CSV table of C-alpha atoms in Angstrom, one decimal:
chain,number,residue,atom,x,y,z
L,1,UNK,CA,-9.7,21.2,-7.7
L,2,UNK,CA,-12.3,19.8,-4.9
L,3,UNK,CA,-11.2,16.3,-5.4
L,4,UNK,CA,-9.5,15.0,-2.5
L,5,UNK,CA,-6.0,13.7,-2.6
L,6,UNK,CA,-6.3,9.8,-2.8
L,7,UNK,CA,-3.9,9.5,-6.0
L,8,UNK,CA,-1.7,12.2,-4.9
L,9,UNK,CA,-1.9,11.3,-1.2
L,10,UNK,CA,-0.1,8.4,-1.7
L,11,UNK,CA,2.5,9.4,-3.2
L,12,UNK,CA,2.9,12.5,-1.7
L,13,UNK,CA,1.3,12.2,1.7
L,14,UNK,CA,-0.2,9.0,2.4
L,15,UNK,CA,-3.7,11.6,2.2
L,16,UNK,CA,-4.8,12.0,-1.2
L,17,UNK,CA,-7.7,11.0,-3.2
L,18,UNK,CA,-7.5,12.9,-6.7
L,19,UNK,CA,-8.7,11.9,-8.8
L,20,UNK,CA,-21.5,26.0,-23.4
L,21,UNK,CA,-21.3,22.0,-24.6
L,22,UNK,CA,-23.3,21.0,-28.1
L,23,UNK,CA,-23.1,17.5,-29.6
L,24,UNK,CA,-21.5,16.5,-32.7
L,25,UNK,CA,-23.1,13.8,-34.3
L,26,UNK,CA,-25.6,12.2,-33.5
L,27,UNK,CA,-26.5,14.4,-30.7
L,28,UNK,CA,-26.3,17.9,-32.0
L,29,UNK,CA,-27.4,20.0,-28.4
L,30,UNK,CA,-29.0,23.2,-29.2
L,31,UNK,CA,-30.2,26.7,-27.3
L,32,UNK,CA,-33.7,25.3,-27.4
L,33,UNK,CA,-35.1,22.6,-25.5
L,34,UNK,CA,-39.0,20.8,-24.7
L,35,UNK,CA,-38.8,19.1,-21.3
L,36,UNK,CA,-40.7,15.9,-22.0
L,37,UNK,CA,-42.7,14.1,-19.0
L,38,UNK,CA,-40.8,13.0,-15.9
L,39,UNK,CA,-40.3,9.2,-17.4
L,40,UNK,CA,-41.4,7.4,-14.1
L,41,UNK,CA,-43.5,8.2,-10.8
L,42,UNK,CA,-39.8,8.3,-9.0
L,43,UNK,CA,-39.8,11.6,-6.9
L,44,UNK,CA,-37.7,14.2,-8.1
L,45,UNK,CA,-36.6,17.4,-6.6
L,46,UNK,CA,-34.5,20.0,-8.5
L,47,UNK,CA,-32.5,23.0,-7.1
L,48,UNK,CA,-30.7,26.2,-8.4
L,49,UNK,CA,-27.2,25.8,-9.0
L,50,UNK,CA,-24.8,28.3,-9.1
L,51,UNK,CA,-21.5,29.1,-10.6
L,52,UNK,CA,-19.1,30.6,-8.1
L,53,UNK,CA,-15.6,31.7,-8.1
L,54,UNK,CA,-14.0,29.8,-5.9
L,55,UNK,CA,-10.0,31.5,-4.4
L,56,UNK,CA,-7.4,28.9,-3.4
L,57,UNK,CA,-5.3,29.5,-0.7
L,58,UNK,CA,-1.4,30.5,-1.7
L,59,UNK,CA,0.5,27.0,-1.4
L,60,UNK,CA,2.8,26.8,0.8
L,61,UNK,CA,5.8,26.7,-1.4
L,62,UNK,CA,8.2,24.1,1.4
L,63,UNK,CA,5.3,21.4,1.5
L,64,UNK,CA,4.4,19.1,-1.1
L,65,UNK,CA,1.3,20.4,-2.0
L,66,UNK,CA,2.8,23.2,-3.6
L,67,UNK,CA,3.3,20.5,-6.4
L,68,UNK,CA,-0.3,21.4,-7.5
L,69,UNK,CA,-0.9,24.8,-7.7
L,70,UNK,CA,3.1,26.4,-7.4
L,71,UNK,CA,3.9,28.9,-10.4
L,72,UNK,CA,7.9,29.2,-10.3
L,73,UNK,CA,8.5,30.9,-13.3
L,74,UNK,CA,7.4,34.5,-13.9
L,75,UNK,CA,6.3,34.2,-16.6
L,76,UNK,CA,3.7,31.8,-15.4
L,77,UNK,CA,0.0,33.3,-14.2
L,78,UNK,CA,-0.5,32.2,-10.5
L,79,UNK,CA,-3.1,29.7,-10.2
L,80,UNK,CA,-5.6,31.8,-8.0
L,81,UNK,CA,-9.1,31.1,-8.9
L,82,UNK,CA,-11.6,28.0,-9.7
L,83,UNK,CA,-15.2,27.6,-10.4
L,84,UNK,CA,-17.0,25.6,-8.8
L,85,UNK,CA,-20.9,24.8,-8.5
L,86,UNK,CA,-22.9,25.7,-5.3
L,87,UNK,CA,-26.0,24.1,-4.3
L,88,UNK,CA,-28.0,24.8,-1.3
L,89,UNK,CA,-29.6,21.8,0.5
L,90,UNK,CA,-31.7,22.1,3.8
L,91,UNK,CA,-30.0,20.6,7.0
L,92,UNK,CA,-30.8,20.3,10.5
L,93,UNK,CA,-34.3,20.2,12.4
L,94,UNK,CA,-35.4,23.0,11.8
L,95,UNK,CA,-34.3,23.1,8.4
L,96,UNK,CA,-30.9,25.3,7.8
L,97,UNK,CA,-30.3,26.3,4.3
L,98,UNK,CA,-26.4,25.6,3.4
L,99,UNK,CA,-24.4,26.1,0.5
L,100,UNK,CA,-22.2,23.1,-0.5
L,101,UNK,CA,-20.1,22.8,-3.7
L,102,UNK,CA,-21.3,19.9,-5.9
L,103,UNK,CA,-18.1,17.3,-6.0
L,104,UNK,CA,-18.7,14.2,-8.2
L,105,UNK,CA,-15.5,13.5,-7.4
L,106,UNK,CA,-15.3,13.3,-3.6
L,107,UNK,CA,-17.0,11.5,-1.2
L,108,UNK,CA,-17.3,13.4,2.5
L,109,UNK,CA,-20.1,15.8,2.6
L,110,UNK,CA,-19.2,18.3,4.8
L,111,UNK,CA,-20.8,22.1,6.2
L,112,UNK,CA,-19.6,24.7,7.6
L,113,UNK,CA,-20.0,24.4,11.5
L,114,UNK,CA,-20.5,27.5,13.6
L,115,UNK,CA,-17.8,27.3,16.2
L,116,UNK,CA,-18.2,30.5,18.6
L,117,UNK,CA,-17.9,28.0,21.5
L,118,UNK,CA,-16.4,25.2,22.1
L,119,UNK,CA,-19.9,23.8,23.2
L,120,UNK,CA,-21.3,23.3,20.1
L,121,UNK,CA,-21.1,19.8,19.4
L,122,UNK,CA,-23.0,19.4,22.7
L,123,UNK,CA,-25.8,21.5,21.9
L,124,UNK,CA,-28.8,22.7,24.1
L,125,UNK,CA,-31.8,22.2,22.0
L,126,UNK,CA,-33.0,25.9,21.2
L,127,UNK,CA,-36.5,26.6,19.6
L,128,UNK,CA,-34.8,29.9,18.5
L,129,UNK,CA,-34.9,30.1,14.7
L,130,UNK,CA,-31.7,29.8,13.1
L,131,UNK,CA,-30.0,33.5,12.3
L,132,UNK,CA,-29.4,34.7,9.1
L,133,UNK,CA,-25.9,33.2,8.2
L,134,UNK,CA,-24.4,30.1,6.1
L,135,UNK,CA,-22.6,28.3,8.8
L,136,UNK,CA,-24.6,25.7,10.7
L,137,UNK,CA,-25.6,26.0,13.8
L,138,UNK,CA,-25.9,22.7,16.0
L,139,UNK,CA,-27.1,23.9,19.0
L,140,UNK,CA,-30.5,25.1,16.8
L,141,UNK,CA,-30.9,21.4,15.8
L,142,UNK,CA,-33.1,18.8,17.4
L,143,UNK,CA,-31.4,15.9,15.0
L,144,UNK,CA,-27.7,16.8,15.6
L,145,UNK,CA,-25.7,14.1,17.2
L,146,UNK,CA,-21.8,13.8,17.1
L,147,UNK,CA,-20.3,10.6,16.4
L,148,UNK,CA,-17.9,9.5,19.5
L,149,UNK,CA,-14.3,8.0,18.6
L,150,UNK,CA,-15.6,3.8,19.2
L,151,UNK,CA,-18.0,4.5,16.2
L,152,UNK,CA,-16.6,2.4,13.4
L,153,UNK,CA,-16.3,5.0,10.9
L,154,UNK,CA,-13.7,6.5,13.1
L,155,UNK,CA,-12.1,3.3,14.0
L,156,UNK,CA,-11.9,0.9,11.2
L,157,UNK,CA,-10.3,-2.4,11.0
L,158,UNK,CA,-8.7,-1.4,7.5
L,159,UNK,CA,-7.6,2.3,7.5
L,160,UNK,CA,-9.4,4.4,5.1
L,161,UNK,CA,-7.0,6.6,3.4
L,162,UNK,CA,-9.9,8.7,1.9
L,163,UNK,CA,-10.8,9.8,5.0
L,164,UNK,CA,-8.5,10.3,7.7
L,165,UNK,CA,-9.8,10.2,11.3
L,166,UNK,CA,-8.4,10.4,14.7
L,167,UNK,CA,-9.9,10.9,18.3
L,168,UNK,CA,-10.0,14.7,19.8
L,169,UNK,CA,-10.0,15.5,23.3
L,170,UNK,CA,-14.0,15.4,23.6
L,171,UNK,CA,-13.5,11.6,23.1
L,172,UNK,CA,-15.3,12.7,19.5
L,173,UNK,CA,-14.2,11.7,16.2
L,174,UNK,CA,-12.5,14.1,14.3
L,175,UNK,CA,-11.4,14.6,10.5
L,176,UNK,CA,-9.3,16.0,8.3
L,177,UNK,CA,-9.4,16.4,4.1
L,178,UNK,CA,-7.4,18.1,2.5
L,179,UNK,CA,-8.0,18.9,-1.5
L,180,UNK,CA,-5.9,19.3,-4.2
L,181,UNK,CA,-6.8,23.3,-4.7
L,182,UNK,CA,-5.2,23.6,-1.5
L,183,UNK,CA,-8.3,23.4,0.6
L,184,UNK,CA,-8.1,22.5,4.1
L,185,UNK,CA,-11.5,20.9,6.3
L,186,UNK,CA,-11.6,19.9,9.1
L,187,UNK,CA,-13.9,19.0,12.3
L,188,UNK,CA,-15.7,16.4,13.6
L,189,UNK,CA,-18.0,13.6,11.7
L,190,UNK,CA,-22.0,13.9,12.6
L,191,UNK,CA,-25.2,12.3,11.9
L,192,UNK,CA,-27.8,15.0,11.0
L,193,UNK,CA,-31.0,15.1,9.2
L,194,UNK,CA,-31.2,16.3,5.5
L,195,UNK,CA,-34.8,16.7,5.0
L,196,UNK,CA,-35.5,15.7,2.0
L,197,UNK,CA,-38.1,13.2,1.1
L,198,UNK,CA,-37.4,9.6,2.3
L,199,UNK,CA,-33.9,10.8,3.4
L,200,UNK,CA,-32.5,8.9,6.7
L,201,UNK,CA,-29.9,11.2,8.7
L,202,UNK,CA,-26.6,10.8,7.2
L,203,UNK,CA,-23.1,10.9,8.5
L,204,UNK,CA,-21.5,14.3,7.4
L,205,UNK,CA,-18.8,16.7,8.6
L,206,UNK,CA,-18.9,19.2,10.9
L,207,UNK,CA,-16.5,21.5,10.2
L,208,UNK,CA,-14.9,23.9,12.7
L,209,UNK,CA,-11.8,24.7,10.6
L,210,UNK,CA,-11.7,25.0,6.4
L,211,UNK,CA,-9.6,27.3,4.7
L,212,UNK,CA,-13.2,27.6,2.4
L,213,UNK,CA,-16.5,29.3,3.3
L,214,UNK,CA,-18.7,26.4,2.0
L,215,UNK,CA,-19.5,23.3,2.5
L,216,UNK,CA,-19.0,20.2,-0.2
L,217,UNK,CA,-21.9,17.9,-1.1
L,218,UNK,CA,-19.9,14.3,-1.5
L,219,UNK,CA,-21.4,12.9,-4.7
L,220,UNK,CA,-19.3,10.2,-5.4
L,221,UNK,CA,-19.3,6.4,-5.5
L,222,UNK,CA,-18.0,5.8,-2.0
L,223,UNK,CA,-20.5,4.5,0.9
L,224,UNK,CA,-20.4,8.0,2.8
L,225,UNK,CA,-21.2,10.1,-0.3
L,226,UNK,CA,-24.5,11.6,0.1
L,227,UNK,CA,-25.9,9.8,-2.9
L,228,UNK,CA,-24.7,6.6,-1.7
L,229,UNK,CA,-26.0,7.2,2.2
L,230,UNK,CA,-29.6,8.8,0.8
L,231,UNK,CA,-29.9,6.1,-1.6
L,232,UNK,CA,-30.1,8.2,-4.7
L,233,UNK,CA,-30.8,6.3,-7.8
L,234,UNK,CA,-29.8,8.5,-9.9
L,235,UNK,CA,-28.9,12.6,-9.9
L,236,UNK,CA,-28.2,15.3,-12.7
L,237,UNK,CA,-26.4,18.9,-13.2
L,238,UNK,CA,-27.1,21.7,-16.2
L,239,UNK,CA,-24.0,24.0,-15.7
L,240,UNK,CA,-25.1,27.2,-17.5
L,241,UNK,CA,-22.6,28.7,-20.1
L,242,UNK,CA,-20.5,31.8,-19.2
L,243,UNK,CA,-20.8,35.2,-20.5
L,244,UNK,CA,-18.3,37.3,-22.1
L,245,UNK,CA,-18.3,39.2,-18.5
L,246,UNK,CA,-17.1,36.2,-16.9
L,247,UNK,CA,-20.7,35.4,-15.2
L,248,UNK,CA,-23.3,33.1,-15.2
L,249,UNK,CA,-27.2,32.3,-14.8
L,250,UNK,CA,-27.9,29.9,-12.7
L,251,UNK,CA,-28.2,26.3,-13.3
L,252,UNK,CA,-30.2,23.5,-12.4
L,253,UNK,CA,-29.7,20.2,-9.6
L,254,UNK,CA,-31.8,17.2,-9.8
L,255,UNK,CA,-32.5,14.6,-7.2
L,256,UNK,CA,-34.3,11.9,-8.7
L,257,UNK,CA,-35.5,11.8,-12.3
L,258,UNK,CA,-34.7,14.4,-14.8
L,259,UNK,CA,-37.8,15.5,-16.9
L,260,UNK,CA,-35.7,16.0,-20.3
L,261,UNK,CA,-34.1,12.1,-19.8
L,262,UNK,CA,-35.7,10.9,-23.1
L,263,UNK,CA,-33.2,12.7,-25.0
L,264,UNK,CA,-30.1,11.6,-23.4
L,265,UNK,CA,-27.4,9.7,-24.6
L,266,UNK,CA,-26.0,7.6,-22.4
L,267,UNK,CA,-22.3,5.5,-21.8
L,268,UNK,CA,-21.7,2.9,-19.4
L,269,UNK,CA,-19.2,3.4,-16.1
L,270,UNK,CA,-16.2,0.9,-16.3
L,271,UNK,CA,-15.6,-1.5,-12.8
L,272,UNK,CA,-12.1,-2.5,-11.7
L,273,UNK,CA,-10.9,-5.5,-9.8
L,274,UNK,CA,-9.7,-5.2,-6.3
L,275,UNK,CA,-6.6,-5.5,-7.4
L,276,UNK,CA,-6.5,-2.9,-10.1
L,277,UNK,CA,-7.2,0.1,-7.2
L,278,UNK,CA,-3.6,1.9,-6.5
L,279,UNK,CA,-1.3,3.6,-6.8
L,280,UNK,CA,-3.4,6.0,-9.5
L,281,UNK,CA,-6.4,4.4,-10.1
L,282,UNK,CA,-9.5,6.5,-8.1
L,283,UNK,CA,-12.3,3.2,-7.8
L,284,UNK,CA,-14.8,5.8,-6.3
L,285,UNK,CA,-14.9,7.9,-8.9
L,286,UNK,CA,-17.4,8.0,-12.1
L,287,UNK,CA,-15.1,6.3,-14.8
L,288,UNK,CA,-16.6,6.0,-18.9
L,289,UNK,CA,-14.5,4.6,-22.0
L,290,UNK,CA,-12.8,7.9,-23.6
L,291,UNK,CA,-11.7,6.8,-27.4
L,292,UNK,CA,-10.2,9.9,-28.4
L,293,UNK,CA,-10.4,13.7,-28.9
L,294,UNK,CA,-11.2,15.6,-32.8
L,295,UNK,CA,-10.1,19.4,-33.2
L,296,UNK,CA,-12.1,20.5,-36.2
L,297,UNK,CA,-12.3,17.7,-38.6
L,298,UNK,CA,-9.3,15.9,-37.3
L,299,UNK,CA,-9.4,12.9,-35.0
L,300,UNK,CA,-6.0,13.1,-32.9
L,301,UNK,CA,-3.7,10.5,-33.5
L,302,UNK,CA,-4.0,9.3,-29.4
L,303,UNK,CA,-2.5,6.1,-28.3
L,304,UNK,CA,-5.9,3.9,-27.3
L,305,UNK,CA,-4.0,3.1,-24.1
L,306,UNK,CA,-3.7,6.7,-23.1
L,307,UNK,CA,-7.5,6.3,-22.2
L,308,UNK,CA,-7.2,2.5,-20.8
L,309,UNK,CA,-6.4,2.2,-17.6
L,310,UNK,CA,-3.6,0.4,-16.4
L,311,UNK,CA,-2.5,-2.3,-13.7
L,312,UNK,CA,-2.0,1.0,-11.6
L,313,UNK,CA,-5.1,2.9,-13.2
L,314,UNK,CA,-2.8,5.6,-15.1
L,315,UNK,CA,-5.5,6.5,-17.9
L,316,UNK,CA,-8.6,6.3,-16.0
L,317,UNK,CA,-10.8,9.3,-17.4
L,318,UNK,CA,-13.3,10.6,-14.8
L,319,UNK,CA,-16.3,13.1,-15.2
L,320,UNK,CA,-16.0,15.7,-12.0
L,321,UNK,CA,-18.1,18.3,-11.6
L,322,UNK,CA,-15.7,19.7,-8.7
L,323,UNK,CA,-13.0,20.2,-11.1
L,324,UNK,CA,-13.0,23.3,-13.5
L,325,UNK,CA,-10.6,22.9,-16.4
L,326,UNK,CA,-10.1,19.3,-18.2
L,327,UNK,CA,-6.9,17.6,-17.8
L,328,UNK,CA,-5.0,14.7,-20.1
L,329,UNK,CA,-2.3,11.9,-19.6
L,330,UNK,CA,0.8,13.5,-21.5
L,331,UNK,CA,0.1,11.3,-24.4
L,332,UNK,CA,-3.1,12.7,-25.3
L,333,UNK,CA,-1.8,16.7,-24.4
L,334,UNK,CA,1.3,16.7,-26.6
L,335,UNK,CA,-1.4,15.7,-29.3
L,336,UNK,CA,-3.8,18.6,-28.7
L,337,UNK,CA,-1.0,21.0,-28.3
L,338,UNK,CA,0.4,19.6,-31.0
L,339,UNK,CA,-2.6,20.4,-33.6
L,340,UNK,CA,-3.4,23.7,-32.1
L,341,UNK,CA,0.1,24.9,-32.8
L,342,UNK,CA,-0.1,23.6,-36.9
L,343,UNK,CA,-3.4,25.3,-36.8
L,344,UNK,CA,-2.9,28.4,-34.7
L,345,UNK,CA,0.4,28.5,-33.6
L,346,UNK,CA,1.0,31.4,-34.6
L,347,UNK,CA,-1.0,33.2,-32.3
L,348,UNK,CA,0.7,31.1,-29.5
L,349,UNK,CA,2.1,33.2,-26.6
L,350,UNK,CA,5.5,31.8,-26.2
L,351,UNK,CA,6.8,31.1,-23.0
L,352,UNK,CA,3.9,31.6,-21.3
L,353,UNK,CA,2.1,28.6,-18.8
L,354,UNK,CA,-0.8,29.0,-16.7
L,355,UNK,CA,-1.2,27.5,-12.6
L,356,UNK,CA,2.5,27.1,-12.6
L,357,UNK,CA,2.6,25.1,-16.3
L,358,UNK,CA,-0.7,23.2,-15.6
L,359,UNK,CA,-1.9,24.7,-19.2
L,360,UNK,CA,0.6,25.8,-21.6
L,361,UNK,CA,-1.8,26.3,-24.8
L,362,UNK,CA,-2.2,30.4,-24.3
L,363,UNK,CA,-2.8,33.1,-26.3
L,364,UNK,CA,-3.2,37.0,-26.4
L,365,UNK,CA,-5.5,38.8,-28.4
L,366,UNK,CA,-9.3,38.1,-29.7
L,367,UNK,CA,-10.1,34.6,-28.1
L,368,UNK,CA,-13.3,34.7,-30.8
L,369,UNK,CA,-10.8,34.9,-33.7
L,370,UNK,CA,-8.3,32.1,-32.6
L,371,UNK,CA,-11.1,29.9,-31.8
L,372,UNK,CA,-12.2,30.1,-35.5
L,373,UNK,CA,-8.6,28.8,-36.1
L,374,UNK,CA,-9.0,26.2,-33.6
L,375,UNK,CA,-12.1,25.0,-34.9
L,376,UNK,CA,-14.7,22.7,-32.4
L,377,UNK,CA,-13.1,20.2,-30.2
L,378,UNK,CA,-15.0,17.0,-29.1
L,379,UNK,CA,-14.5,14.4,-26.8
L,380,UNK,CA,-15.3,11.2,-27.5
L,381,UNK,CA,-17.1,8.0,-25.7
L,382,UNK,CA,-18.3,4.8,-26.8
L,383,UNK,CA,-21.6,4.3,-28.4
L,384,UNK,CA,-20.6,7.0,-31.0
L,385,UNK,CA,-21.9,9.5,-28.1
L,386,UNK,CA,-19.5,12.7,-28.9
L,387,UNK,CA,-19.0,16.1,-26.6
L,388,UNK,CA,-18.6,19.1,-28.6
L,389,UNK,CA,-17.0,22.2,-27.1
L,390,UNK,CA,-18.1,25.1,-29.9
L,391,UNK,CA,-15.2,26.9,-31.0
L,392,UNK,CA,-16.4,30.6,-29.4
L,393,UNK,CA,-16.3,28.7,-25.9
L,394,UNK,CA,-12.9,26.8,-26.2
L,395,UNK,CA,-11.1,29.4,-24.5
L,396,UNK,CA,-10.8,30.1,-21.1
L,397,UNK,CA,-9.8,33.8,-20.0
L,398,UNK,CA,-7.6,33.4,-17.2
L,399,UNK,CA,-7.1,37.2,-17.1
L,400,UNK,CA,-4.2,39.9,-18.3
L,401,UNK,CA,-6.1,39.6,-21.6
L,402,UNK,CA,-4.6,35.9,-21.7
L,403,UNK,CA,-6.7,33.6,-23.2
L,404,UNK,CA,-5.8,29.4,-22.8
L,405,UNK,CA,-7.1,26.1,-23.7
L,406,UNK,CA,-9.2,25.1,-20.8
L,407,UNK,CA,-7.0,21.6,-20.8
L,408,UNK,CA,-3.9,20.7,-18.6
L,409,UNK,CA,-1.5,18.1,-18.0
L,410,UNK,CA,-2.8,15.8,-15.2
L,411,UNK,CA,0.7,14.6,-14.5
L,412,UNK,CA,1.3,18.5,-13.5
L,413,UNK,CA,-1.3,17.0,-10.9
L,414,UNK,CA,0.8,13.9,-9.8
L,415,UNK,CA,-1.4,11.5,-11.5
L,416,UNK,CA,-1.5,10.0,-14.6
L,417,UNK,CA,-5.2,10.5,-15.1
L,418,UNK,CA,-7.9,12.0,-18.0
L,419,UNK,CA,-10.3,14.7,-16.2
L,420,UNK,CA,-13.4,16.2,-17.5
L,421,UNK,CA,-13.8,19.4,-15.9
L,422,UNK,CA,-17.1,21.1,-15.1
L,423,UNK,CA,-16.0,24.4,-18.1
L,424,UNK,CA,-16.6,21.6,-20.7
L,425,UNK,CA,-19.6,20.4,-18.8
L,426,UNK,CA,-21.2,23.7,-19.8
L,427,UNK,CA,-25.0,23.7,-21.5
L,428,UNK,CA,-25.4,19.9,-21.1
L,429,UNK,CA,-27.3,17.5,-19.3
L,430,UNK,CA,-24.7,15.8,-17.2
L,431,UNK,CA,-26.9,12.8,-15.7
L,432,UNK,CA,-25.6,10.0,-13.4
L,433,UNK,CA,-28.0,6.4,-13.6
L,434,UNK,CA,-26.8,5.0,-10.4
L,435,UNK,CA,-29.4,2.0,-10.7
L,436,UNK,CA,-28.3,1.3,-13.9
L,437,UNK,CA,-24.4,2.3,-13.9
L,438,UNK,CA,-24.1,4.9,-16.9
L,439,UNK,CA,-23.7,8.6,-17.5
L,440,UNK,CA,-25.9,10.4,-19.6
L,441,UNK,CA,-25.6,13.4,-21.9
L,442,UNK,CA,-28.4,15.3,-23.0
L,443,UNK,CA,-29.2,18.8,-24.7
L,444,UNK,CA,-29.2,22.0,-22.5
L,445,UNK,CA,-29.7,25.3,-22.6
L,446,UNK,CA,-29.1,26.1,-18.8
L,447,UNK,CA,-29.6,29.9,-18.7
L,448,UNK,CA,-33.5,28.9,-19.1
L,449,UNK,CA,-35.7,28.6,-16.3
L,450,UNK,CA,-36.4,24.6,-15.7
L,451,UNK,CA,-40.0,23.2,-15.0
């Protein structure tokens, strides 16, 4: 996943910060959809985004990240690919277009940083256009500064675990992130422009070293996110639904107000006390009140307090757009596993776990016909706001002709928290009201061109 180890960090390395779709009712989403007037005269901006398949790098299996993503058994399918959502924003002076995965659940926005020189950071200003590649090149912007190591994001008084900094030889300050899908950035932190309307230049990294060939668009809560530094009010994501193929169309990105708002539904995000913030609990991320989870017609017998959070924040539930699959405390997971074996256990494959037993909830055969077993599943919020995943998309095919439940154990993950995962984000509205503290659902149908 994109997050960055906070959680896990902590307990593993001092480092971490972890952290399709119709309505049930009242909100029933369809495949049809009338984009109603943009509500206010708030500017508003939208972009393609695009589902990509994302590899992770082979853990290493003597460190403690291969915690996350090691498959010892094997019988066990190796946890190789994710999708994740790619939007391309404009950076620089001139302009450079750069693709950045959309991460609701981290906060560092970070590109790709051409480094054919060790010069870079200390660019001569160019009127050259920039060439015809995705890595950034600094020297081609007139707005590109890098932040030396006295700046006080690189020396705080109180040490920021989310993001670790250090001074490099250039007297420059340098980062390092590491995510729990293995991904390693890092480089130096920068202010450059993002020109977008009303948009001062922000603090991002520039990276010089990532095991990844994109960039990641910070979305989170924090104060270096990029909707916290460009003052975004509020933002919203349609991830389109996936075809039997494995593709998908592209979706949509909004900046500013969505024009199909009216018909959201809307839950509020919780707040914690300082003093409710470790050793699980992610305070930056986008937390709502989950009451429970319904396969078919049956509400899931789920302690409340496996979607309250705790002293230590065990059972905080999180909407992440940088995350693909959906992952449960072990209280709520024994329960889903539980019903889906009474009502299709037969078509179980035994012995059989996917990412190294992240997801144990498999199956062979026609993924169409167990899901009619299965039935709907919904997740479900306060307000009587309910997100249904149809039965034909409840499967996930993680390949071999294996099919599994698109859930996992977070405690597989080293933290006692409830994920939603951008594969049950899919045909949906996903809208964050920044003013107004809430996240709002609304009907989708993301394969269709947005106006």
């Amino acid at each position: 996943m994109r997050e960055p180890l906070l959680r896990l960090r902590l307990l593993l390395r001092l480092l971490l910060l972890l952290s399709s779709f119709l309505f049930a009712s009242p909100v029933r989403l369809t495949h049809h959809q009338r984009h109603l007037p943009t509500p206010d005269n708030e500017p508003s901006i939208s972009f393609p985004l695009i589902p990509v398949s994302h590899p992770h790098p082979r853990p290493n299996p003597n460190s403690s990240d291969s915690l996350l993503l090691s498959s010892p058994a094997s019988s066990s399918s190796s946890f190789t690919y994710s999708r994740v959502l790619v939007v391309s924003l404009p950076v620089g002076t001139p302009p450079q277009s750069q693709p950045m995965i959309l991460d609701t659940g981290s906060q560092l926005s970070w590109i790709q940083c051409n480094n054919d020189n060790s010069s870079s950071l200390f660019p001569k200003k160019q009127l050259s256009p920039p060439p015809p590649t995705t890595t950034f090149n600094p020297s081609l912007s007139s707005s590109f500064s890098a932040l030396p190591c006295d700046n006080s994001l690189c020396t705080p008084s109180v040490p920021d675990y989310s993001l670790p900094t250090s001074c490099d030889q250039h007297r420059l300050c340098h980062y390092s992130y590491f995510y729990a899908d293995g991904t390693l950035a890092e480089g130096n932190l920068v202010r450059e422009q993002i020109p977008l309307s009303g948009t001062p230049p922000l603090v991002l990294g520039c990276s010089s070293g990532s095991t990844d060939g994109k960039g990641t668009l910070g979305m989170n809560l924090g104060r270096l996110s990029f909707a916290s530094q460009a003052k975004v009010k509020k933002f919203s994501y349609c991830v389109p639904g996936r075809t039997p193929s494995g593709a998908a169309p592209t979706g949509s990105f909004y900046l500013g107000n969505n024009p199909s708002s009216g018909t959201f539904r809307y839950i509020g995000l919780m707040s914690f006390p300082q003093s409710q913030r470790m050793p699980n609990l992610d305070p930056l991320a986008y937390t709502v009140a989950m009451q429970g989870i319904r396969i078919g017609t049956q509400k899931l017998n789920i302690p409340p307090s496996a979607f309250v959070p705790d002293a230590g924040g065990s059972g905080q539930t999180m909407i992440d757009s940088g995350t693909e699959f959906s992952y449960f405390v072990d209280e709520a997971y024994d329960k889903v596993k539980a019903e889906v074996v009474r009502v299709a256990g037969r078509k179980l494959k035994q012995g059989f776990s996917y990412g190294g037993g992240l997801m144990d909830i498999c199956f062979n055969g026609d993924p169409v016909g167990t899901g009619e077993s299965i039935g709907d599943m919904a997740f479900l919020f306060e307000k009587g706001v309910e997100v249904v995943i149809p039965k034909e998309r409840i499967l996930a095919d993680v390949g071999g002709g294996v099919h599994c439940l698109a859930i996992g154990r977070s405690s597989m993950l080293g933290a006692a928290s409830n994920i939603i995962g951008n594969f049950h984000q899919q045909d949906l509205w996903v809208e964050f009201d920044l003013a107004n503290r809430r996240v709002g659902f609304g009907k989708a149908y993301c394969s269709r061109p947005h106006s």
